[in-house]
mmCIF file of C-alpha atoms in Angstrom:
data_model
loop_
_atom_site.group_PDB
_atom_site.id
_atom_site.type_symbol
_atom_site.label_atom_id
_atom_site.label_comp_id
_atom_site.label_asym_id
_atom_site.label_seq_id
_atom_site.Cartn_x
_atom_site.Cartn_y
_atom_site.Cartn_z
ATOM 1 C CA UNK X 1 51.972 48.750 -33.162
ATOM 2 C CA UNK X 2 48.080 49.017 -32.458
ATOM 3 C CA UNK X 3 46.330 46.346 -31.541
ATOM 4 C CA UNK X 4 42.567 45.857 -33.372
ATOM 5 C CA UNK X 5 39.935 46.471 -30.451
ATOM 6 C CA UNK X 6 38.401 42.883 -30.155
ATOM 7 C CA UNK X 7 35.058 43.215 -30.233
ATOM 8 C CA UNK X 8 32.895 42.865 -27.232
ATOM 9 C CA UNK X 9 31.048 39.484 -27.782
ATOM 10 C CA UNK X 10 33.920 37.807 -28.926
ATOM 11 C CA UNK X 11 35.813 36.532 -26.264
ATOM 12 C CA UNK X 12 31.876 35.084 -24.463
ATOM 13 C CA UNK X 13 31.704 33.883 -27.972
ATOM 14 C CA UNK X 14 34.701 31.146 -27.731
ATOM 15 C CA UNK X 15 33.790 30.058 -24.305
ATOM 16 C CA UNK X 16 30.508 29.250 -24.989
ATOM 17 C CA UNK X 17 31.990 27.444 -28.427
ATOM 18 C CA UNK X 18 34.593 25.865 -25.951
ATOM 19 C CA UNK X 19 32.305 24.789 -23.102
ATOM 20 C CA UNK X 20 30.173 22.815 -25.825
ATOM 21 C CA UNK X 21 33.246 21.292 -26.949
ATOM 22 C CA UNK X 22 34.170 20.336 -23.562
ATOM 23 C CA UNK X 23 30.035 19.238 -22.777
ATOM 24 C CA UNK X 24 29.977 16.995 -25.503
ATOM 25 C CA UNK X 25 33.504 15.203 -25.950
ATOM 26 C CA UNK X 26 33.717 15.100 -22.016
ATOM 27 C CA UNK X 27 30.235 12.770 -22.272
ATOM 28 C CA UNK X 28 32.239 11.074 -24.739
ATOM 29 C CA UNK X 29 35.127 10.439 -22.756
ATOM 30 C CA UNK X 30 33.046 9.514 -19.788
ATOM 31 C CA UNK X 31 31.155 7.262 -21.716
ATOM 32 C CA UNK X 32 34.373 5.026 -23.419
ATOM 33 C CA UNK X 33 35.547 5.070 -19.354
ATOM 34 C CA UNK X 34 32.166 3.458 -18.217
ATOM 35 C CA UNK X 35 32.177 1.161 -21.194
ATOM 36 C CA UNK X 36 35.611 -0.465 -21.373
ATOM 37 C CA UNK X 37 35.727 -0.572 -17.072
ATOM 38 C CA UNK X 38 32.919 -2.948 -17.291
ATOM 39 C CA UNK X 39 30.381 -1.247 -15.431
ATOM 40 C CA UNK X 40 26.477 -1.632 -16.495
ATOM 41 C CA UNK X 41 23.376 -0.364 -15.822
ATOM 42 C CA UNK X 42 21.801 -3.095 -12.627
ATOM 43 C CA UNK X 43 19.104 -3.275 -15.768
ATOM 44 C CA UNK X 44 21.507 -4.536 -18.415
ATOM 45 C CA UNK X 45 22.924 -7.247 -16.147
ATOM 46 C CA UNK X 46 21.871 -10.864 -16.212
ATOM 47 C CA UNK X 47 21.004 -13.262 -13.054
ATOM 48 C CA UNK X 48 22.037 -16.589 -14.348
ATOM 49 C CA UNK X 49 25.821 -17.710 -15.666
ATOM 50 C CA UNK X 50 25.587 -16.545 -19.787
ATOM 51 C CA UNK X 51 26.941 -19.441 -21.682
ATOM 52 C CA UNK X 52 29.928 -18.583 -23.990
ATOM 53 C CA UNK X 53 30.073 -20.756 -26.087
ATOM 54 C CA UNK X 54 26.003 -21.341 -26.102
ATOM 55 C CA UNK X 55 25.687 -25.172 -25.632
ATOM 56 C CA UNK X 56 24.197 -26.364 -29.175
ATOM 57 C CA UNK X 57 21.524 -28.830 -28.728
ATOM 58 C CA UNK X 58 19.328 -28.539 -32.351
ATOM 59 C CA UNK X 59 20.798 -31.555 -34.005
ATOM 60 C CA UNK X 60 19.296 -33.617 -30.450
ATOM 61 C CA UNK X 61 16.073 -35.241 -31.202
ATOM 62 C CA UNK X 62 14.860 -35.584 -27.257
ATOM 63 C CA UNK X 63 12.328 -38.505 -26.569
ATOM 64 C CA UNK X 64 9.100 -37.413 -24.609
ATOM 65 C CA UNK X 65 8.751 -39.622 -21.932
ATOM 66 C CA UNK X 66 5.222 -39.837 -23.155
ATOM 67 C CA UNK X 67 5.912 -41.449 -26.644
ATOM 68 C CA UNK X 68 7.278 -38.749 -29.484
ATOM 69 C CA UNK X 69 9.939 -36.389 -30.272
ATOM 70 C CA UNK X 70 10.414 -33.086 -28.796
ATOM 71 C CA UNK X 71 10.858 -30.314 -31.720
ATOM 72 C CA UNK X 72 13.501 -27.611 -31.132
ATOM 73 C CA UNK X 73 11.657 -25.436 -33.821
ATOM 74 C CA UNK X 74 7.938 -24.886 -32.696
ATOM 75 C CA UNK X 75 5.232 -22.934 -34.188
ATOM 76 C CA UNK X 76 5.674 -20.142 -32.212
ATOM 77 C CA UNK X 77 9.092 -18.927 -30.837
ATOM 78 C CA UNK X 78 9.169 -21.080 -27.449
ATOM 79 C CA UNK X 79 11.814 -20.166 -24.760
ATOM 80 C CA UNK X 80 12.832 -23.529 -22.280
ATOM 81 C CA UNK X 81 13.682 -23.673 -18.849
ATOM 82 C CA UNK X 82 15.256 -26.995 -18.425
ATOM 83 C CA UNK X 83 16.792 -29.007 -15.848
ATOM 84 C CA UNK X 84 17.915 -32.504 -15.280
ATOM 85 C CA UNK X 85 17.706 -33.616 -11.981
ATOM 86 C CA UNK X 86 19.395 -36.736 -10.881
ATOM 87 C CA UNK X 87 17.172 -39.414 -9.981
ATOM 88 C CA UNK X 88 17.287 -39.658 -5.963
ATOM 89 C CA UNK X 89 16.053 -36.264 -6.145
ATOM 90 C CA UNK X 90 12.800 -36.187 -4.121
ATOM 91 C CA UNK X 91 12.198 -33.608 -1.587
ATOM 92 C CA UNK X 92 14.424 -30.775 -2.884
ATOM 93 C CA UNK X 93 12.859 -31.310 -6.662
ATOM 94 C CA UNK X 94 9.592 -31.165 -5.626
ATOM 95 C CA UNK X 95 10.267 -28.370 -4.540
ATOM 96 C CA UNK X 96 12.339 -26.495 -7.116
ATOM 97 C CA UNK X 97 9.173 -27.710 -9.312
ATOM 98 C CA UNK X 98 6.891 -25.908 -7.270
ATOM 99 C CA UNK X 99 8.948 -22.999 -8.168
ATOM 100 C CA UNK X 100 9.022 -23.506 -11.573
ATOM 101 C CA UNK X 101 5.513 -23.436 -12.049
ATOM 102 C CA UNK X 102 5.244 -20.200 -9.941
ATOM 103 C CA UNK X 103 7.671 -18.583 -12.275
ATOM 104 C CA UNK X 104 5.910 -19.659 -15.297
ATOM 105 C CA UNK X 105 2.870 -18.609 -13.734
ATOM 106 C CA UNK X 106 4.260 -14.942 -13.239
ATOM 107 C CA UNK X 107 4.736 -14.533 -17.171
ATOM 108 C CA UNK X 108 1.167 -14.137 -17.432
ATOM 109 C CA UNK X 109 -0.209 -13.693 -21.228
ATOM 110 C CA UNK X 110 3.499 -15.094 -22.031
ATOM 111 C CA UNK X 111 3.622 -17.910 -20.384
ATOM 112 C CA UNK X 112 2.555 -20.093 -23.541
ATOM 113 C CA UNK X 113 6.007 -19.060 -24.928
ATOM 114 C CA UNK X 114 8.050 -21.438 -22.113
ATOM 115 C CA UNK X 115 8.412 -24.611 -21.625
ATOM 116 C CA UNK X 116 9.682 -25.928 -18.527
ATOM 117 C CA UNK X 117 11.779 -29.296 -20.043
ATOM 118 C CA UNK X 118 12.234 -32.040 -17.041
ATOM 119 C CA UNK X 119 15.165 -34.179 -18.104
ATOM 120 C CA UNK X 120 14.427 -37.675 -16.590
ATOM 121 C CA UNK X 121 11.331 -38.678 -14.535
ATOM 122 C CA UNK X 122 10.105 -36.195 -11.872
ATOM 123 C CA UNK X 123 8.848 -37.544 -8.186
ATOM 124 C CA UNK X 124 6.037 -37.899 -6.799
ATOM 125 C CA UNK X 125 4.167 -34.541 -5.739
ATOM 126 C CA UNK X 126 6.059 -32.520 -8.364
ATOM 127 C CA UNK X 127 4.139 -29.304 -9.916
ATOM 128 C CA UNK X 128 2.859 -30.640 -13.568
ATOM 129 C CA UNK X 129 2.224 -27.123 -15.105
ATOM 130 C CA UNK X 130 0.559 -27.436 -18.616
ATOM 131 C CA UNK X 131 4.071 -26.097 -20.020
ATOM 132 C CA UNK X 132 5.815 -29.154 -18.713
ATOM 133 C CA UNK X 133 7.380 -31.674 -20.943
ATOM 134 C CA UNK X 134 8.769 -34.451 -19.865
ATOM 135 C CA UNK X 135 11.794 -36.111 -21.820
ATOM 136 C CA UNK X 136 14.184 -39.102 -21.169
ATOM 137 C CA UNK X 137 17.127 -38.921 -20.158
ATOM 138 C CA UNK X 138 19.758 -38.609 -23.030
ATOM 139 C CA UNK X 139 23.574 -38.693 -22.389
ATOM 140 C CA UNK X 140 24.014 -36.538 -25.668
ATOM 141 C CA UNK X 141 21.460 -33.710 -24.528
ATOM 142 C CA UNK X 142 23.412 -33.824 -20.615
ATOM 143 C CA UNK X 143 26.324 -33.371 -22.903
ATOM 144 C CA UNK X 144 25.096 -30.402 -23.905
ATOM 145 C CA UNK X 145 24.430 -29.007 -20.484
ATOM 146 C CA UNK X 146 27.638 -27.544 -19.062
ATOM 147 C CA UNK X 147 28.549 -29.181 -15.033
ATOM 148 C CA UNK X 148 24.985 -30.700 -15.004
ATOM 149 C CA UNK X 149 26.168 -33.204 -12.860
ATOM 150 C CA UNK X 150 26.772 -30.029 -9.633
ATOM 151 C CA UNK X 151 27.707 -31.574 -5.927
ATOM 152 C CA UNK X 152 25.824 -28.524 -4.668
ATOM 153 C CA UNK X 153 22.362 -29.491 -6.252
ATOM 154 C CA UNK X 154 20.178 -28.855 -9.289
ATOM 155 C CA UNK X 155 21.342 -25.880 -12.155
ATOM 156 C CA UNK X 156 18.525 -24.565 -14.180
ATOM 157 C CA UNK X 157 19.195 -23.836 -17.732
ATOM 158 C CA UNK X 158 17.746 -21.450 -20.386
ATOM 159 C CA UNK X 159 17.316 -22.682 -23.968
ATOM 160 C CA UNK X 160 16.362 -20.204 -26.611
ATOM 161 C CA UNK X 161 13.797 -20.700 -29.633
ATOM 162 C CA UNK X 162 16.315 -22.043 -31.923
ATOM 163 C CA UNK X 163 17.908 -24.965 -29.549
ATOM 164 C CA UNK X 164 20.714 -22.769 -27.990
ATOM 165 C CA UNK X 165 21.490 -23.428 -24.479
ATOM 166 C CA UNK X 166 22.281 -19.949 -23.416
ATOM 167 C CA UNK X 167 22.104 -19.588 -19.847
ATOM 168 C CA UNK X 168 22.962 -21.425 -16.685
ATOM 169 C CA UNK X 169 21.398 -20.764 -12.942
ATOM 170 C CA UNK X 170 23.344 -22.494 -10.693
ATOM 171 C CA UNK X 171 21.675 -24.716 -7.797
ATOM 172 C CA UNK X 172 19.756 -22.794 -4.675
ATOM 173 C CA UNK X 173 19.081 -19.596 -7.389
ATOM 174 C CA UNK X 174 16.424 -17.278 -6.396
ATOM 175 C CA UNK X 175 13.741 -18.076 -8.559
ATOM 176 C CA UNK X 176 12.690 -14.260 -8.936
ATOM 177 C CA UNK X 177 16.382 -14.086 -10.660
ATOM 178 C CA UNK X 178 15.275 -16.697 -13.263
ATOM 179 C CA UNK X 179 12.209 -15.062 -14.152
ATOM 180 C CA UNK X 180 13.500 -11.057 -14.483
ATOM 181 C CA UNK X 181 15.756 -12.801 -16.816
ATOM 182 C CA UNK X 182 13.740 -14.747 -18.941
ATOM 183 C CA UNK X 183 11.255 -11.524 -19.448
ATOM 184 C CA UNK X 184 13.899 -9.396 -20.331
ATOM 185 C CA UNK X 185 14.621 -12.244 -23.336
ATOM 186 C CA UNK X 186 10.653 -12.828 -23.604
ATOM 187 C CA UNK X 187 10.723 -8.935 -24.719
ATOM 188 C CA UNK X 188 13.166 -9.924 -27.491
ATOM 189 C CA UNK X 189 10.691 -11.824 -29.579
#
């Protein structure tokens, strides 16, 4: 039996066809591997404790300490940073204040898209950024606000635009964490 020659460029021909299978399937396969180990990006990963469930605080009607209601739906889309201090907080609350109104400070030309929400009534010598709101104390809306009540001190929260609490930073959190967060969601809008 004679055997057909095989022509020159044939045999370069299926590796090249078989190294591009291998190229892209391989990225395929090393993709699915990344993905379902858990690993992400440091840029995809969040600072603060993502809520799951999100606490649901829209049906709340807040007081303002000042007289009125606080509106979960505002003109613009407004992200919150709340937090709900107990009340013998003085020293360590004037202080996390201070930080608060750095961080809003650092948002720049989107700062007027957070409010910071204080929960009760702040001390004496705490930052009063324009962005601050002030609302009583409501057992429903500390409800709403998973293990507000932490031994270790004061957790931070993150409530988005529609009234979802969404994210928790847990007491002594680096304030830079809170605020690379709350850009990244500030870039949602």
């Amino acid at each position: 039996m004679i055997l057909p020659d095989v022509p020159p460029g044939r045999g370069r021909g299926r590796l090249i066809l078989l190294g591009l299978f291998v190229l892209f399937f391989g990225s395929v396969l090393g993709a699915g591997v990344l993905r379902f180990s858990g690993w992400q990006p440091d840029g995809m990963k969040n600072h603060g404790q993502l809520l799951h469930p999100p606490g649901d605080v829209r049906a709340l009607n807040p007081a303002l300490a000042d007289g009125g209601t606080y509106r979960w739906q505002q003109p613009q889309r407004t992200w919150r940073i709340a937090l709900a201090p107990p009340v013998a907080c003085v020293a360590d609350c004037v202080a996390l204040s201070q930080q608060l109104d750095t961080v809003w400070r650092l948002f720049g030309h989107n700062a007027d898209q957070v409010h910071i929400l204080w929960i009760g009534t702040p001390p004496p010598g705490a930052a009063q950024p324009s962005s601050l709101r002030v609302l009583a104390r409501d057992p429903a809306l500390l409800a709403a606000l998973p293990r507000v009540d932490d031994p270790a001190g004061v957790p931070v929260y993150v409530i988005d635009p529609n009234g979802f609490v969404v994210m928790r930073f847990a007491p002594g959190f680096d304030p830079a964490e809170l605020r690379a967060d709350l850009a990244k969601l500030l870039k949602l809008i």
